[in-house]
PDB file of C-alpha atoms in Angstrom:
ATOM      1  CA  MET A  48      70.893  61.228  19.907  1.00  0.00           C
ATOM      2  CA  LYS A  49      72.388  58.145  21.561  1.00  0.00           C
ATOM      3  CA  LYS A  50      72.656  58.253  25.331  1.00  0.00           C
ATOM      4  CA  ILE A  51      75.963  59.205  26.883  1.00  0.00           C
ATOM      5  CA  LEU A  52      77.532  58.291  30.207  1.00  0.00           C
ATOM      6  CA  VAL A  53      78.310  61.177  32.586  1.00  0.00           C
ATOM      7  CA  SER A  54      79.986  61.549  35.956  1.00  0.00           C
ATOM      8  CA  ALA A  55      77.158  61.950  38.473  1.00  0.00           C
ATOM      9  CA  CYS A  56      78.963  64.804  40.263  1.00  0.00           C
ATOM     10  CA  LEU A  57      78.754  66.834  37.052  1.00  0.00           C
ATOM     11  CA  ALA A  58      74.963  66.369  37.077  1.00  0.00           C
ATOM     12  CA  GLY A  59      74.674  67.850  40.561  1.00  0.00           C
ATOM     13  CA  CYS A  60      74.835  64.653  42.625  1.00  0.00           C
ATOM     14  CA  LYS A  61      76.742  65.243  45.851  1.00  0.00           C
ATOM     15  CA  CYS A  62      78.883  62.146  45.430  1.00  0.00           C
ATOM     16  CA  ARG A  63      82.431  63.543  45.284  1.00  0.00           C
ATOM     17  CA  TYR A  64      84.909  62.498  47.956  1.00  0.00           C
ATOM     18  CA  ASP A  65      84.081  65.706  49.891  1.00  0.00           C
ATOM     19  CA  GLY A  66      80.320  65.161  49.667  1.00  0.00           C
ATOM     20  CA  GLU A  67      79.909  67.944  47.120  1.00  0.00           C
ATOM     21  CA  SER A  68      79.138  68.134  43.410  1.00  0.00           C
ATOM     22  CA  GLN A  69      80.814  69.894  40.489  1.00  0.00           C
ATOM     23  CA  THR A  70      77.601  70.760  38.654  1.00  0.00           C
ATOM     24  CA  GLU A  71      77.786  71.631  34.974  1.00  0.00           C
ATOM     25  CA  ASP A  72      74.546  73.103  33.635  1.00  0.00           C
ATOM     26  CA  TYR A  73      74.864  71.457  30.228  1.00  0.00           C
ATOM     27  CA  ILE A  74      75.256  68.028  31.873  1.00  0.00           C
ATOM     28  CA  CYS A  75      72.093  68.680  33.889  1.00  0.00           C
ATOM     29  CA  GLU A  76      70.334  69.544  30.612  1.00  0.00           C
ATOM     30  CA  LEU A  77      71.477  66.266  29.054  1.00  0.00           C
ATOM     31  CA  VAL A  78      70.205  64.309  32.056  1.00  0.00           C
ATOM     32  CA  LYS A  79      66.857  66.161  32.166  1.00  0.00           C
ATOM     33  CA  SER A  80      66.330  65.526  28.465  1.00  0.00           C
ATOM     34  CA  ASN A  81      66.974  61.802  29.030  1.00  0.00           C
ATOM     35  CA  CYS A  82      70.141  61.858  26.906  1.00  0.00           C
ATOM     36  CA  ALA A  83      72.596  60.943  29.684  1.00  0.00           C
ATOM     37  CA  ILE A  84      73.065  58.229  32.288  1.00  0.00           C
ATOM     38  CA  CYS A  85      74.823  59.219  35.527  1.00  0.00           C
ATOM     39  CA  VAL A  86      77.476  57.079  37.187  1.00  0.00           C
ATOM     40  CA  CYS A  87      79.684  57.517  40.228  1.00  0.00           C
ATOM     41  CA  PRO A  88      82.314  54.786  39.975  1.00  0.00           C
ATOM     42  CA  GLU A  89      83.554  55.350  43.530  1.00  0.00           C
ATOM     43  CA  GLN A  90      80.088  54.804  45.007  1.00  0.00           C
ATOM     44  CA  SER A  91      79.444  51.893  42.616  1.00  0.00           C
ATOM     45  CA  GLY A  92      82.685  50.369  43.851  1.00  0.00           C
ATOM     46  CA  GLY A  93      81.434  50.481  47.443  1.00  0.00           C
ATOM     47  CA  LEU A  94      83.065  53.634  48.802  1.00  0.00           C
ATOM     48  CA  ASP A  95      81.134  55.977  51.085  1.00  0.00           C
ATOM     49  CA  THR A  96      80.426  59.651  50.553  1.00  0.00           C
ATOM     50  CA  PRO A  97      82.105  61.625  51.935  1.00  0.00           C
ATOM     51  CA  ARG A  98      85.347  59.626  51.840  1.00  0.00           C
ATOM     52  CA  ASP A  99      89.056  60.272  52.157  1.00  0.00           C
ATOM     53  CA  PRO A 100      90.552  61.839  49.032  1.00  0.00           C
ATOM     54  CA  SER A 101      92.424  59.344  46.874  1.00  0.00           C
ATOM     55  CA  GLU A 102      94.994  59.634  44.120  1.00  0.00           C
ATOM     56  CA  ARG A 103      96.345  57.243  41.543  1.00  0.00           C
ATOM     57  CA  ILE A 104      99.913  55.996  41.895  1.00  0.00           C
ATOM     58  CA  GLY A 105     100.757  53.790  38.931  1.00  0.00           C
ATOM     59  CA  ASP A 106      98.244  50.951  38.856  1.00  0.00           C
ATOM     60  CA  HIS A 107      97.048  51.647  42.400  1.00  0.00           C
ATOM     61  CA  VAL A 108      94.672  54.141  43.959  1.00  0.00           C
ATOM     62  CA  VAL A 109      95.565  55.101  47.514  1.00  0.00           C
ATOM     63  CA  SER A 110      93.758  57.308  50.031  1.00  0.00           C
ATOM     64  CA  ILE A 111      95.431  60.231  51.756  1.00  0.00           C
ATOM     65  CA  HIS A 112      95.821  57.939  54.785  1.00  0.00           C
ATOM     66  CA  GLY A 113      97.639  55.258  52.775  1.00  0.00           C
ATOM     67  CA  VAL A 114      94.695  52.861  52.378  1.00  0.00           C
ATOM     68  CA  ASP A 115      94.782  51.020  49.043  1.00  0.00           C
ATOM     69  CA  VAL A 116      91.346  51.482  47.436  1.00  0.00           C
ATOM     70  CA  THR A 117      92.320  50.069  44.042  1.00  0.00           C
ATOM     71  CA  GLU A 118      89.821  47.207  44.355  1.00  0.00           C
ATOM     72  CA  GLU A 119      86.895  49.576  44.936  1.00  0.00           C
ATOM     73  CA  PHE A 120      87.954  51.902  42.115  1.00  0.00           C
ATOM     74  CA  THR A 121      88.388  48.939  39.754  1.00  0.00           C
ATOM     75  CA  LEU A 122      85.001  47.474  40.684  1.00  0.00           C
ATOM     76  CA  GLY A 123      83.388  50.875  40.038  1.00  0.00           C
ATOM     77  CA  ALA A 124      85.178  51.249  36.706  1.00  0.00           C
ATOM     78  CA  TYR A 125      83.871  47.904  35.483  1.00  0.00           C
ATOM     79  CA  GLU A 126      80.382  48.701  36.752  1.00  0.00           C
ATOM     80  CA  ALA A 127      80.458  51.889  34.643  1.00  0.00           C
ATOM     81  CA  LEU A 128      81.625  49.800  31.675  1.00  0.00           C
ATOM     82  CA  ASN A 129      78.796  47.293  32.236  1.00  0.00           C
ATOM     83  CA  ILE A 130      76.234  50.112  32.225  1.00  0.00           C
ATOM     84  CA  ALA A 131      77.765  51.610  29.088  1.00  0.00           C
ATOM     85  CA  GLN A 132      77.745  48.269  27.278  1.00  0.00           C
ATOM     86  CA  GLU A 133      74.210  47.396  28.405  1.00  0.00           C
ATOM     87  CA  MET A 134      72.921  50.773  27.187  1.00  0.00           C
ATOM     88  CA  GLU A 135      75.049  50.658  24.003  1.00  0.00           C
ATOM     89  CA  ILE A 136      76.746  53.901  25.027  1.00  0.00           C
ATOM     90  CA  GLU A 137      79.635  55.048  22.854  1.00  0.00           C
ATOM     91  CA  MET A 138      80.605  58.300  24.579  1.00  0.00           C
ATOM     92  CA  ALA A 139      81.247  59.517  28.126  1.00  0.00           C
ATOM     93  CA  ILE A 140      81.806  62.908  29.750  1.00  0.00           C
ATOM     94  CA  LEU A 141      83.785  62.421  32.957  1.00  0.00           C
ATOM     95  CA  LYS A 142      85.146  64.652  35.726  1.00  0.00           C
ATOM     96  CA  SER A 143      88.636  65.895  34.976  1.00  0.00           C
ATOM     97  CA  GLU A 144      91.654  65.122  37.175  1.00  0.00           C
ATOM     98  CA  SER A 145      89.836  62.442  39.202  1.00  0.00           C
ATOM     99  CA  PRO A 146      91.654  59.181  40.029  1.00  0.00           C
ATOM    100  CA  SER A 147      88.573  57.466  38.641  1.00  0.00           C
ATOM    101  CA  CYS A 148      87.262  59.705  35.878  1.00  0.00           C
ATOM    102  CA  GLY A 149      90.170  61.975  34.935  1.00  0.00           C
ATOM    103  CA  LYS A 150      91.237  62.090  31.286  1.00  0.00           C
ATOM    104  CA  GLY A 151      94.682  63.236  30.213  1.00  0.00           C
ATOM    105  CA  THR A 152      95.773  64.589  33.595  1.00  0.00           C
ATOM    106  CA  ILE A 153      95.341  63.304  37.129  1.00  0.00           C
ATOM    107  CA  TYR A 154      96.821  64.154  40.513  1.00  0.00           C
ATOM    108  CA  ASP A 155     100.262  62.606  41.011  1.00  0.00           C
ATOM    109  CA  GLY A 156      99.687  60.673  44.246  1.00  0.00           C
ATOM    110  CA  THR A 157     101.497  63.086  46.561  1.00  0.00           C
ATOM    111  CA  PHE A 158      98.329  64.941  47.652  1.00  0.00           C
ATOM    112  CA  THR A 159     100.067  68.247  46.898  1.00  0.00           C
ATOM    113  CA  GLY A 160      97.816  69.314  43.997  1.00  0.00           C
ATOM    114  CA  LYS A 161     100.437  68.447  41.367  1.00  0.00           C
ATOM    115  CA  LEU A 162      99.006  67.141  38.090  1.00  0.00           C
ATOM    116  CA  VAL A 163     100.666  64.577  35.817  1.00  0.00           C
ATOM    117  CA  LYS A 164      99.767  62.972  32.509  1.00  0.00           C
ATOM    118  CA  GLY A 165      97.473  60.017  32.984  1.00  0.00           C
ATOM    119  CA  ASN A 166      93.915  58.764  33.165  1.00  0.00           C
ATOM    120  CA  GLY A 167      91.661  57.683  35.981  1.00  0.00           C
ATOM    121  CA  LEU A 168      90.779  53.984  36.196  1.00  0.00           C
ATOM    122  CA  THR A 169      87.224  54.368  34.851  1.00  0.00           C
ATOM    123  CA  CYS A 170      88.379  56.543  31.982  1.00  0.00           C
ATOM    124  CA  GLU A 171      91.078  54.017  31.138  1.00  0.00           C
ATOM    125  CA  VAL A 172      88.674  51.041  31.209  1.00  0.00           C
ATOM    126  CA  LEU A 173      86.071  52.811  29.068  1.00  0.00           C
ATOM    127  CA  MET A 174      88.661  53.898  26.495  1.00  0.00           C
ATOM    128  CA  GLU A 175      90.148  50.383  26.363  1.00  0.00           C
ATOM    129  CA  HIS A 176      86.680  49.163  25.378  1.00  0.00           C
ATOM    130  CA  GLY A 177      86.203  51.678  22.574  1.00  0.00           C
ATOM    131  CA  ILE A 178      84.155  54.309  24.380  1.00  0.00           C
ATOM    132  CA  GLN A 179      85.045  57.898  23.505  1.00  0.00           C
ATOM    133  CA  VAL A 180      85.800  59.864  26.676  1.00  0.00           C
ATOM    134  CA  MET A 181      85.809  63.630  27.148  1.00  0.00           C
ATOM    135  CA  ASP A 182      86.335  65.686  30.271  1.00  0.00           C
ATOM    136  CA  GLU A 183      83.747  68.315  31.199  1.00  0.00           C
ATOM    137  CA  LYS A 184      85.566  71.080  29.300  1.00  0.00           C
ATOM    138  CA  GLU A 185      85.714  69.055  26.079  1.00  0.00           C
ATOM    139  CA  GLY A 186      82.115  68.023  26.683  1.00  0.00           C
ATOM    140  CA  ARG A 187      81.024  71.662  26.955  1.00  0.00           C
ATOM    141  CA  VAL A 188      82.550  72.397  23.522  1.00  0.00           C
ATOM    142  CA  TRP A 189      80.816  69.308  22.088  1.00  0.00           C
ATOM    143  CA  PHE A 190      77.476  70.349  23.628  1.00  0.00           C
ATOM    144  CA  GLN A 191      77.793  73.920  22.338  1.00  0.00           C
ATOM    145  CA  SER A 192      78.429  72.612  18.830  1.00  0.00           C
ATOM    146  CA  LEU A 193      75.231  70.528  19.088  1.00  0.00           C
ATOM    147  CA  GLU A 194      73.294  73.583  20.211  1.00  0.00           C
ATOM    148  CA  ARG A 195      74.612  75.619  17.272  1.00  0.00           C
ATOM    149  CA  LYS A 196      73.535  72.899  14.821  1.00  0.00           C
ATOM    150  CA  LYS A 197      70.016  72.957  16.324  1.00  0.00           C
ATOM    151  CA  GLY A 198      69.853  76.756  16.287  1.00  0.00           C
TER     152      GLY A 198
END
């Protein structure tokens, strides 16, 4: 199996904005079996952990305190792309709803928990460069289908 790119928080790394992870056991299995490469675009872009929560508003990413962190999110997105291209990765499993990694729905920029259609910056950059992106729920279905084929 070709390696895949995964959000580091899904592999148990405490790199989310709140200093926590969102561990998915199947992602941990992929990492342990050397099938996945972990990335945290926010950290790669130079942001600290923990950090203020941020949401995407159009082409910008802004923290809850109104600080524009678009540059850091963009830098992290292109770092993830560089890793994917260097490793010839064609698929990524990213954290849903994130302003960086979200696919299909993201928070609307009001910091009220409202979701809107859209993608995070990293997801968008990867997809623009031909990398298939799934969120962790879609990834779980994909992983289960692999396990059934092995079984």
